[in-house]
mmCIF file of N, CA and C in Angstrom:
data_model
loop_
_atom_site.group_PDB
_atom_site.id
_atom_site.type_symbol
_atom_site.label_atom_id
_atom_site.label_comp_id
_atom_site.label_asym_id
_atom_site.label_seq_id
_atom_site.Cartn_x
_atom_site.Cartn_y
_atom_site.Cartn_z
ATOM 1 N N UNK G 1 -25.148 -115.024 53.030
ATOM 2 C CA UNK G 1 -26.329 -114.389 52.429
ATOM 3 C C UNK G 1 -26.065 -113.414 51.289
ATOM 4 N N UNK G 2 -26.688 -114.076 50.147
ATOM 5 C CA UNK G 2 -26.693 -113.437 48.856
ATOM 6 C C UNK G 2 -28.140 -112.399 48.390
ATOM 7 N N UNK G 3 -27.882 -111.538 47.443
ATOM 8 C CA UNK G 3 -28.726 -110.611 47.663
ATOM 9 C C UNK G 3 -28.664 -110.890 45.606
ATOM 10 N N UNK G 4 -30.287 -111.743 45.364
ATOM 11 C CA UNK G 4 -30.229 -111.199 43.930
ATOM 12 C C UNK G 4 -31.283 -110.343 43.360
ATOM 13 N N UNK G 5 -30.907 -109.660 42.858
ATOM 14 C CA UNK G 5 -32.203 -108.014 41.928
ATOM 15 C C UNK G 5 -32.700 -108.968 41.457
ATOM 16 N N UNK G 6 -34.128 -108.423 41.511
ATOM 17 C CA UNK G 6 -35.208 -108.427 40.803
ATOM 18 C C UNK G 6 -35.434 -107.390 39.475
ATOM 19 N N UNK G 7 -36.081 -107.930 38.921
ATOM 20 C CA UNK G 7 -36.233 -107.432 37.453
ATOM 21 C C UNK G 7 -35.507 -106.807 37.104
ATOM 22 N N UNK G 8 -35.154 -105.244 36.707
ATOM 23 C CA UNK G 8 -34.575 -104.342 35.853
ATOM 24 C C UNK G 8 -33.252 -103.753 37.906
ATOM 25 N N UNK G 9 -33.312 -104.584 38.594
ATOM 26 C CA UNK G 9 -32.587 -103.676 39.148
ATOM 27 C C UNK G 9 -30.875 -104.502 39.503
ATOM 28 N N UNK G 10 -30.482 -103.101 40.258
ATOM 29 C CA UNK G 10 -28.605 -103.854 39.985
ATOM 30 C C UNK G 10 -28.245 -103.039 41.275
ATOM 31 N N UNK G 11 -27.303 -104.414 42.201
ATOM 32 C CA UNK G 11 -27.039 -104.326 43.485
ATOM 33 C C UNK G 11 -25.318 -103.467 42.875
ATOM 34 N N UNK G 12 -25.100 -102.131 43.335
ATOM 35 C CA UNK G 12 -23.611 -101.854 43.030
ATOM 36 C C UNK G 12 -23.348 -101.213 44.744
ATOM 37 N N UNK G 13 -21.706 -101.560 44.768
ATOM 38 C CA UNK G 13 -20.743 -101.141 45.859
ATOM 39 C C UNK G 13 -20.132 -99.684 45.389
ATOM 40 N N UNK G 14 -19.981 -98.862 46.078
ATOM 41 C CA UNK G 14 -19.386 -97.620 45.543
ATOM 42 C C UNK G 14 -17.785 -97.427 46.073
ATOM 43 N N UNK G 15 -17.380 -97.247 44.959
ATOM 44 C CA UNK G 15 -15.887 -96.784 45.319
ATOM 45 C C UNK G 15 -15.800 -95.912 45.994
ATOM 46 N N UNK G 16 -14.890 -95.656 46.660
ATOM 47 C CA UNK G 16 -14.214 -94.689 47.509
ATOM 48 C C UNK G 16 -13.489 -93.455 46.615
ATOM 49 N N UNK G 17 -13.386 -92.236 47.337
ATOM 50 C CA UNK G 17 -12.909 -91.469 47.277
ATOM 51 C C UNK G 17 -11.721 -90.728 46.927
ATOM 52 N N UNK G 18 -11.218 -90.485 46.128
ATOM 53 C CA UNK G 18 -9.805 -90.227 47.597
ATOM 54 C C UNK G 18 -9.839 -88.797 48.708
ATOM 55 N N UNK G 19 -9.454 -89.248 49.459
ATOM 56 C CA UNK G 19 -9.517 -88.540 50.874
ATOM 57 C C UNK G 19 -8.662 -87.030 50.546
ATOM 58 N N UNK G 20 -8.107 -87.073 49.790
ATOM 59 C CA UNK G 20 -6.745 -85.964 49.969
ATOM 60 C C UNK G 20 -6.952 -85.652 48.398
ATOM 61 N N UNK G 21 -6.386 -83.951 48.939
ATOM 62 C CA UNK G 21 -6.826 -83.324 47.956
ATOM 63 C C UNK G 21 -5.610 -82.976 46.910
ATOM 64 N N UNK G 22 -5.562 -82.166 45.800
ATOM 65 C CA UNK G 22 -4.048 -82.545 44.273
ATOM 66 C C UNK G 22 -3.263 -81.822 45.806
ATOM 67 N N UNK G 23 -3.261 -81.063 46.243
ATOM 68 C CA UNK G 23 -2.764 -79.979 46.608
ATOM 69 C C UNK G 23 -1.720 -81.200 48.374
ATOM 70 N N UNK G 24 -2.635 -81.826 48.604
ATOM 71 C CA UNK G 24 -2.284 -82.596 49.600
ATOM 72 C C UNK G 24 -2.523 -82.453 50.994
ATOM 73 N N UNK G 25 -3.827 -82.055 50.928
ATOM 74 C CA UNK G 25 -4.602 -81.572 51.904
ATOM 75 C C UNK G 25 -5.748 -83.025 52.041
ATOM 76 N N UNK G 26 -5.606 -83.181 53.833
ATOM 77 C CA UNK G 26 -5.849 -84.996 53.679
ATOM 78 C C UNK G 26 -7.625 -84.300 54.558
ATOM 79 N N UNK G 27 -8.918 -84.686 53.705
ATOM 80 C CA UNK G 27 -10.229 -84.043 54.258
ATOM 81 C C UNK G 27 -10.504 -85.718 55.013
ATOM 82 N N UNK G 28 -11.369 -84.939 56.141
ATOM 83 C CA UNK G 28 -11.728 -85.831 57.014
ATOM 84 C C UNK G 28 -13.171 -86.398 56.839
ATOM 85 N N UNK G 29 -13.682 -87.562 57.174
ATOM 86 C CA UNK G 29 -14.903 -88.045 56.538
ATOM 87 C C UNK G 29 -16.253 -87.370 56.076
ATOM 88 N N UNK G 30 -16.561 -87.101 57.358
ATOM 89 C CA UNK G 30 -17.110 -86.213 57.470
ATOM 90 C C UNK G 30 -17.579 -84.989 55.796
ATOM 91 N N UNK G 31 -16.687 -84.299 55.650
ATOM 92 C CA UNK G 31 -16.359 -83.213 55.112
ATOM 93 C C UNK G 31 -16.398 -83.586 53.575
ATOM 94 N N UNK G 32 -16.307 -85.095 53.564
ATOM 95 C CA UNK G 32 -15.780 -85.436 51.930
ATOM 96 C C UNK G 32 -16.889 -86.052 51.389
ATOM 97 N N UNK G 33 -17.187 -85.473 50.298
ATOM 98 C CA UNK G 33 -18.753 -86.148 49.474
ATOM 99 C C UNK G 33 -18.413 -87.706 49.351
ATOM 100 N N UNK G 34 -19.553 -88.023 48.920
ATOM 101 C CA UNK G 34 -20.004 -89.025 49.040
ATOM 102 C C UNK G 34 -19.903 -89.753 47.249
ATOM 103 N N UNK G 35 -19.059 -90.640 47.003
ATOM 104 C CA UNK G 35 -19.052 -90.758 45.692
ATOM 105 C C UNK G 35 -19.620 -91.511 44.833
ATOM 106 N N UNK G 36 -20.029 -90.690 43.577
ATOM 107 C CA UNK G 36 -20.913 -90.793 42.500
ATOM 108 C C UNK G 36 -20.410 -92.535 41.528
ATOM 109 N N UNK G 37 -19.615 -92.963 41.618
ATOM 110 C CA UNK G 37 -19.146 -94.312 41.101
ATOM 111 C C UNK G 37 -19.266 -95.008 41.995
ATOM 112 N N UNK G 38 -19.665 -96.439 41.061
ATOM 113 C CA UNK G 38 -19.187 -97.774 41.854
ATOM 114 C C UNK G 38 -18.839 -99.136 41.004
ATOM 115 N N UNK G 39 -19.024 -100.199 41.763
ATOM 116 C CA UNK G 39 -19.102 -101.368 40.655
ATOM 117 C C UNK G 39 -20.011 -102.500 41.009
ATOM 118 N N UNK G 40 -20.847 -102.715 39.980
ATOM 119 C CA UNK G 40 -21.642 -103.033 40.211
ATOM 120 C C UNK G 40 -21.669 -104.817 40.015
ATOM 121 N N UNK G 41 -22.369 -105.576 41.837
ATOM 122 C CA UNK G 41 -22.133 -106.590 41.776
ATOM 123 C C UNK G 41 -23.136 -107.654 41.550
ATOM 124 N N UNK G 42 -23.953 -107.329 41.398
ATOM 125 C CA UNK G 42 -25.508 -108.052 40.802
ATOM 126 C C UNK G 42 -26.173 -107.368 39.796
ATOM 127 N N UNK G 43 -26.929 -107.996 39.052
ATOM 128 C CA UNK G 43 -27.758 -107.871 37.832
ATOM 129 C C UNK G 43 -28.889 -108.327 38.353
ATOM 130 N N UNK G 44 -30.133 -107.893 38.000
ATOM 131 C CA UNK G 44 -31.465 -108.395 38.044
ATOM 132 C C UNK G 44 -31.568 -108.958 36.154
ATOM 133 N N UNK G 45 -32.439 -110.144 35.638
ATOM 134 C CA UNK G 45 -33.224 -110.415 34.439
ATOM 135 C C UNK G 45 -33.109 -109.497 33.330
ATOM 136 N N UNK G 46 -34.046 -108.530 34.004
ATOM 137 C CA UNK G 46 -34.670 -107.733 33.402
ATOM 138 C C UNK G 46 -35.953 -107.115 33.512
ATOM 139 N N UNK G 47 -36.362 -106.043 33.088
ATOM 140 C CA UNK G 47 -37.884 -106.293 33.128
ATOM 141 C C UNK G 47 -39.058 -106.281 31.798
ATOM 142 N N UNK G 48 -40.099 -106.917 31.642
ATOM 143 C CA UNK G 48 -40.509 -107.307 30.633
ATOM 144 C C UNK G 48 -41.052 -106.578 30.081
ATOM 145 N N UNK G 49 -42.146 -106.180 28.649
ATOM 146 C CA UNK G 49 -41.991 -105.342 28.113
ATOM 147 C C UNK G 49 -43.710 -105.912 28.022
ATOM 148 N N UNK G 50 -44.123 -104.674 26.738
ATOM 149 C CA UNK G 50 -45.815 -105.116 26.756
ATOM 150 C C UNK G 50 -46.560 -106.312 26.333
ATOM 151 N N UNK G 51 -44.858 -107.273 25.768
ATOM 152 C CA UNK G 51 -46.304 -108.588 25.705
ATOM 153 C C UNK G 51 -45.247 -109.493 26.085
ATOM 154 N N UNK G 52 -44.356 -109.261 27.277
ATOM 155 C CA UNK G 52 -44.365 -110.280 27.956
ATOM 156 C C UNK G 52 -42.493 -110.320 27.837
ATOM 157 N N UNK G 53 -42.120 -110.101 26.935
ATOM 158 C CA UNK G 53 -40.891 -110.734 26.699
ATOM 159 C C UNK G 53 -39.831 -109.633 27.528
ATOM 160 N N UNK G 54 -38.436 -110.808 27.633
ATOM 161 C CA UNK G 54 -38.010 -109.808 28.702
ATOM 162 C C UNK G 54 -37.035 -108.711 27.860
ATOM 163 N N UNK G 55 -36.113 -107.332 28.407
ATOM 164 C CA UNK G 55 -35.699 -106.358 28.304
ATOM 165 C C UNK G 55 -33.989 -106.896 28.554
ATOM 166 N N UNK G 56 -33.148 -107.047 27.806
ATOM 167 C CA UNK G 56 -31.676 -107.485 28.216
ATOM 168 C C UNK G 56 -31.287 -105.808 28.745
ATOM 169 N N UNK G 57 -30.332 -106.598 29.896
ATOM 170 C CA UNK G 57 -30.382 -105.455 30.712
ATOM 171 C C UNK G 57 -28.881 -104.777 29.938
ATOM 172 N N UNK G 58 -28.739 -103.722 29.801
ATOM 173 C CA UNK G 58 -27.320 -103.179 29.892
ATOM 174 C C UNK G 58 -26.411 -102.943 30.160
ATOM 175 N N UNK G 59 -25.965 -103.059 31.553
ATOM 176 C CA UNK G 59 -24.631 -103.588 32.235
ATOM 177 C C UNK G 59 -24.535 -104.957 32.692
ATOM 178 N N UNK G 60 -23.663 -105.420 33.682
ATOM 179 C CA UNK G 60 -23.157 -106.746 33.727
ATOM 180 C C UNK G 60 -22.718 -106.734 34.634
ATOM 181 N N UNK G 61 -22.498 -106.991 35.833
ATOM 182 C CA UNK G 61 -21.511 -107.647 37.234
ATOM 183 C C UNK G 61 -20.225 -107.499 36.654
ATOM 184 N N UNK G 62 -19.308 -106.351 37.173
ATOM 185 C CA UNK G 62 -17.960 -105.827 36.815
ATOM 186 C C UNK G 62 -18.340 -104.514 36.619
ATOM 187 N N UNK G 63 -19.020 -104.479 35.651
ATOM 188 C CA UNK G 63 -18.709 -103.062 35.603
ATOM 189 C C UNK G 63 -18.849 -101.705 36.732
ATOM 190 N N UNK G 64 -18.151 -100.608 35.789
ATOM 191 C CA UNK G 64 -18.215 -99.770 36.859
ATOM 192 C C UNK G 64 -19.034 -98.664 36.419
ATOM 193 N N UNK G 65 -19.818 -97.775 37.197
ATOM 194 C CA UNK G 65 -20.172 -96.438 36.576
ATOM 195 C C UNK G 65 -20.816 -96.074 37.604
ATOM 196 N N UNK G 66 -21.250 -95.029 36.679
ATOM 197 C CA UNK G 66 -21.812 -93.617 37.353
ATOM 198 C C UNK G 66 -22.897 -93.611 37.586
ATOM 199 N N UNK G 67 -23.512 -92.898 39.088
ATOM 200 C CA UNK G 67 -25.248 -92.532 39.391
ATOM 201 C C UNK G 67 -25.254 -91.340 40.075
ATOM 202 N N UNK G 68 -25.828 -90.883 40.446
ATOM 203 C CA UNK G 68 -26.749 -89.745 41.113
ATOM 204 C C UNK G 68 -26.109 -89.960 42.318
ATOM 205 N N UNK G 69 -25.874 -88.825 43.106
ATOM 206 C CA UNK G 69 -25.070 -88.775 44.494
ATOM 207 C C UNK G 69 -26.417 -89.630 45.691
ATOM 208 N N UNK G 70 -27.772 -89.310 45.095
ATOM 209 C CA UNK G 70 -29.009 -89.889 45.719
ATOM 210 C C UNK G 70 -29.271 -91.159 45.463
ATOM 211 N N UNK G 71 -29.759 -91.401 44.715
ATOM 212 C CA UNK G 71 -29.801 -92.735 43.436
ATOM 213 C C UNK G 71 -30.004 -93.774 45.260
ATOM 214 N N UNK G 72 -31.237 -94.761 44.429
ATOM 215 C CA UNK G 72 -30.796 -96.112 44.982
ATOM 216 C C UNK G 72 -31.414 -96.376 46.196
ATOM 217 N N UNK G 73 -31.731 -97.015 47.056
ATOM 218 C CA UNK G 73 -31.741 -97.362 48.113
ATOM 219 C C UNK G 73 -30.676 -98.028 49.065
ATOM 220 N N UNK G 74 -30.068 -97.917 49.727
ATOM 221 C CA UNK G 74 -28.766 -98.209 50.653
ATOM 222 C C UNK G 74 -29.127 -99.247 51.929
ATOM 223 N N UNK G 75 -28.253 -100.147 51.283
ATOM 224 C CA UNK G 75 -28.827 -101.928 52.418
ATOM 225 C C UNK G 75 -26.974 -102.382 52.935
ATOM 226 N N UNK G 76 -27.272 -102.763 53.953
ATOM 227 C CA UNK G 76 -25.938 -103.201 54.383
ATOM 228 C C UNK G 76 -26.007 -104.700 54.917
ATOM 229 N N UNK G 77 -24.841 -105.442 54.684
ATOM 230 C CA UNK G 77 -24.633 -106.609 54.160
ATOM 231 C C UNK G 77 -23.431 -107.431 54.454
ATOM 232 N N UNK G 78 -23.262 -107.565 55.627
ATOM 233 C CA UNK G 78 -21.755 -108.676 55.987
ATOM 234 C C UNK G 78 -21.392 -106.961 56.205
ATOM 235 N N UNK G 79 -21.905 -106.462 56.791
ATOM 236 C CA UNK G 79 -20.677 -104.682 56.944
ATOM 237 C C UNK G 79 -20.616 -103.906 56.141
ATOM 238 N N UNK G 80 -21.128 -104.317 54.855
ATOM 239 C CA UNK G 80 -20.970 -103.308 53.983
ATOM 240 C C UNK G 80 -22.261 -102.908 53.228
ATOM 241 N N UNK G 81 -21.928 -101.333 53.034
ATOM 242 C CA UNK G 81 -23.084 -100.601 52.610
ATOM 243 C C UNK G 81 -22.964 -101.301 50.844
ATOM 244 N N UNK G 82 -24.546 -101.327 50.274
ATOM 245 C CA UNK G 82 -24.590 -101.380 49.020
ATOM 246 C C UNK G 82 -25.644 -100.934 48.848
ATOM 247 N N UNK G 83 -25.840 -100.781 47.393
ATOM 248 C CA UNK G 83 -26.769 -100.109 47.027
ATOM 249 C C UNK G 83 -27.473 -100.620 45.963
ATOM 250 N N UNK G 84 -29.175 -100.275 46.229
ATOM 251 C CA UNK G 84 -30.064 -101.076 45.025
ATOM 252 C C UNK G 84 -30.914 -100.065 44.269
ATOM 253 N N UNK G 85 -30.328 -100.282 43.300
ATOM 254 C CA UNK G 85 -30.993 -99.474 42.018
ATOM 255 C C UNK G 85 -31.846 -100.140 41.240
ATOM 256 N N UNK G 86 -32.690 -99.487 40.016
ATOM 257 C CA UNK G 86 -33.097 -99.225 39.299
ATOM 258 C C UNK G 86 -31.592 -99.036 38.013
ATOM 259 N N UNK G 87 -32.166 -99.839 36.626
ATOM 260 C CA UNK G 87 -30.975 -99.924 35.771
ATOM 261 C C UNK G 87 -30.970 -98.257 35.151
ATOM 262 N N UNK G 88 -32.371 -97.934 35.015
ATOM 263 C CA UNK G 88 -32.676 -96.065 34.522
ATOM 264 C C UNK G 88 -32.311 -95.459 35.482
ATOM 265 N N UNK G 89 -31.764 -95.703 36.813
ATOM 266 C CA UNK G 89 -30.446 -94.620 37.661
ATOM 267 C C UNK G 89 -29.617 -94.801 37.428
ATOM 268 N N UNK G 90 -29.074 -95.530 36.932
ATOM 269 C CA UNK G 90 -27.525 -95.257 36.364
ATOM 270 C C UNK G 90 -27.027 -94.153 35.062
ATOM 271 N N UNK G 91 -25.937 -93.314 35.539
ATOM 272 C CA UNK G 91 -25.780 -92.779 33.995
ATOM 273 C C UNK G 91 -25.232 -93.300 33.040
ATOM 274 N N UNK G 92 -24.451 -94.054 33.384
ATOM 275 C CA UNK G 92 -23.028 -94.442 32.093
ATOM 276 C C UNK G 92 -22.031 -95.214 32.902
ATOM 277 N N UNK G 93 -21.483 -96.216 31.674
ATOM 278 C CA UNK G 93 -20.553 -97.359 32.519
ATOM 279 C C UNK G 93 -19.177 -96.504 31.449
ATOM 280 N N UNK G 94 -18.508 -96.692 32.914
ATOM 281 C CA UNK G 94 -16.750 -96.423 32.490
ATOM 282 C C UNK G 94 -16.151 -97.179 32.075
ATOM 283 N N UNK G 95 -15.549 -97.209 30.833
ATOM 284 C CA UNK G 95 -14.933 -97.942 29.628
ATOM 285 C C UNK G 95 -13.477 -97.429 30.278
ATOM 286 N N UNK G 96 -12.896 -98.437 30.953
ATOM 287 C CA UNK G 96 -11.399 -98.272 31.194
ATOM 288 C C UNK G 96 -10.329 -98.962 29.660
#
């Protein structure tokens, strides 16, 4: 089953944070913070402006993005947690 986001929504997979501190202490899962970076898996076609024209999305599939800790709606697909959020909820694209 595939997800196709509508309008200006994107589907993001959270990237896992390190579970070990710089000094080598291993953090348990419940103590670790949710990561605020993810990879864009799917992008909607964009929203419409007042004239009915589509506004192009500024992110594309494969981009690594920053978002707020509590942004988006969590959905489970094939045992994997994904986030569905509006493009406005994204803060930045991480350039590599």
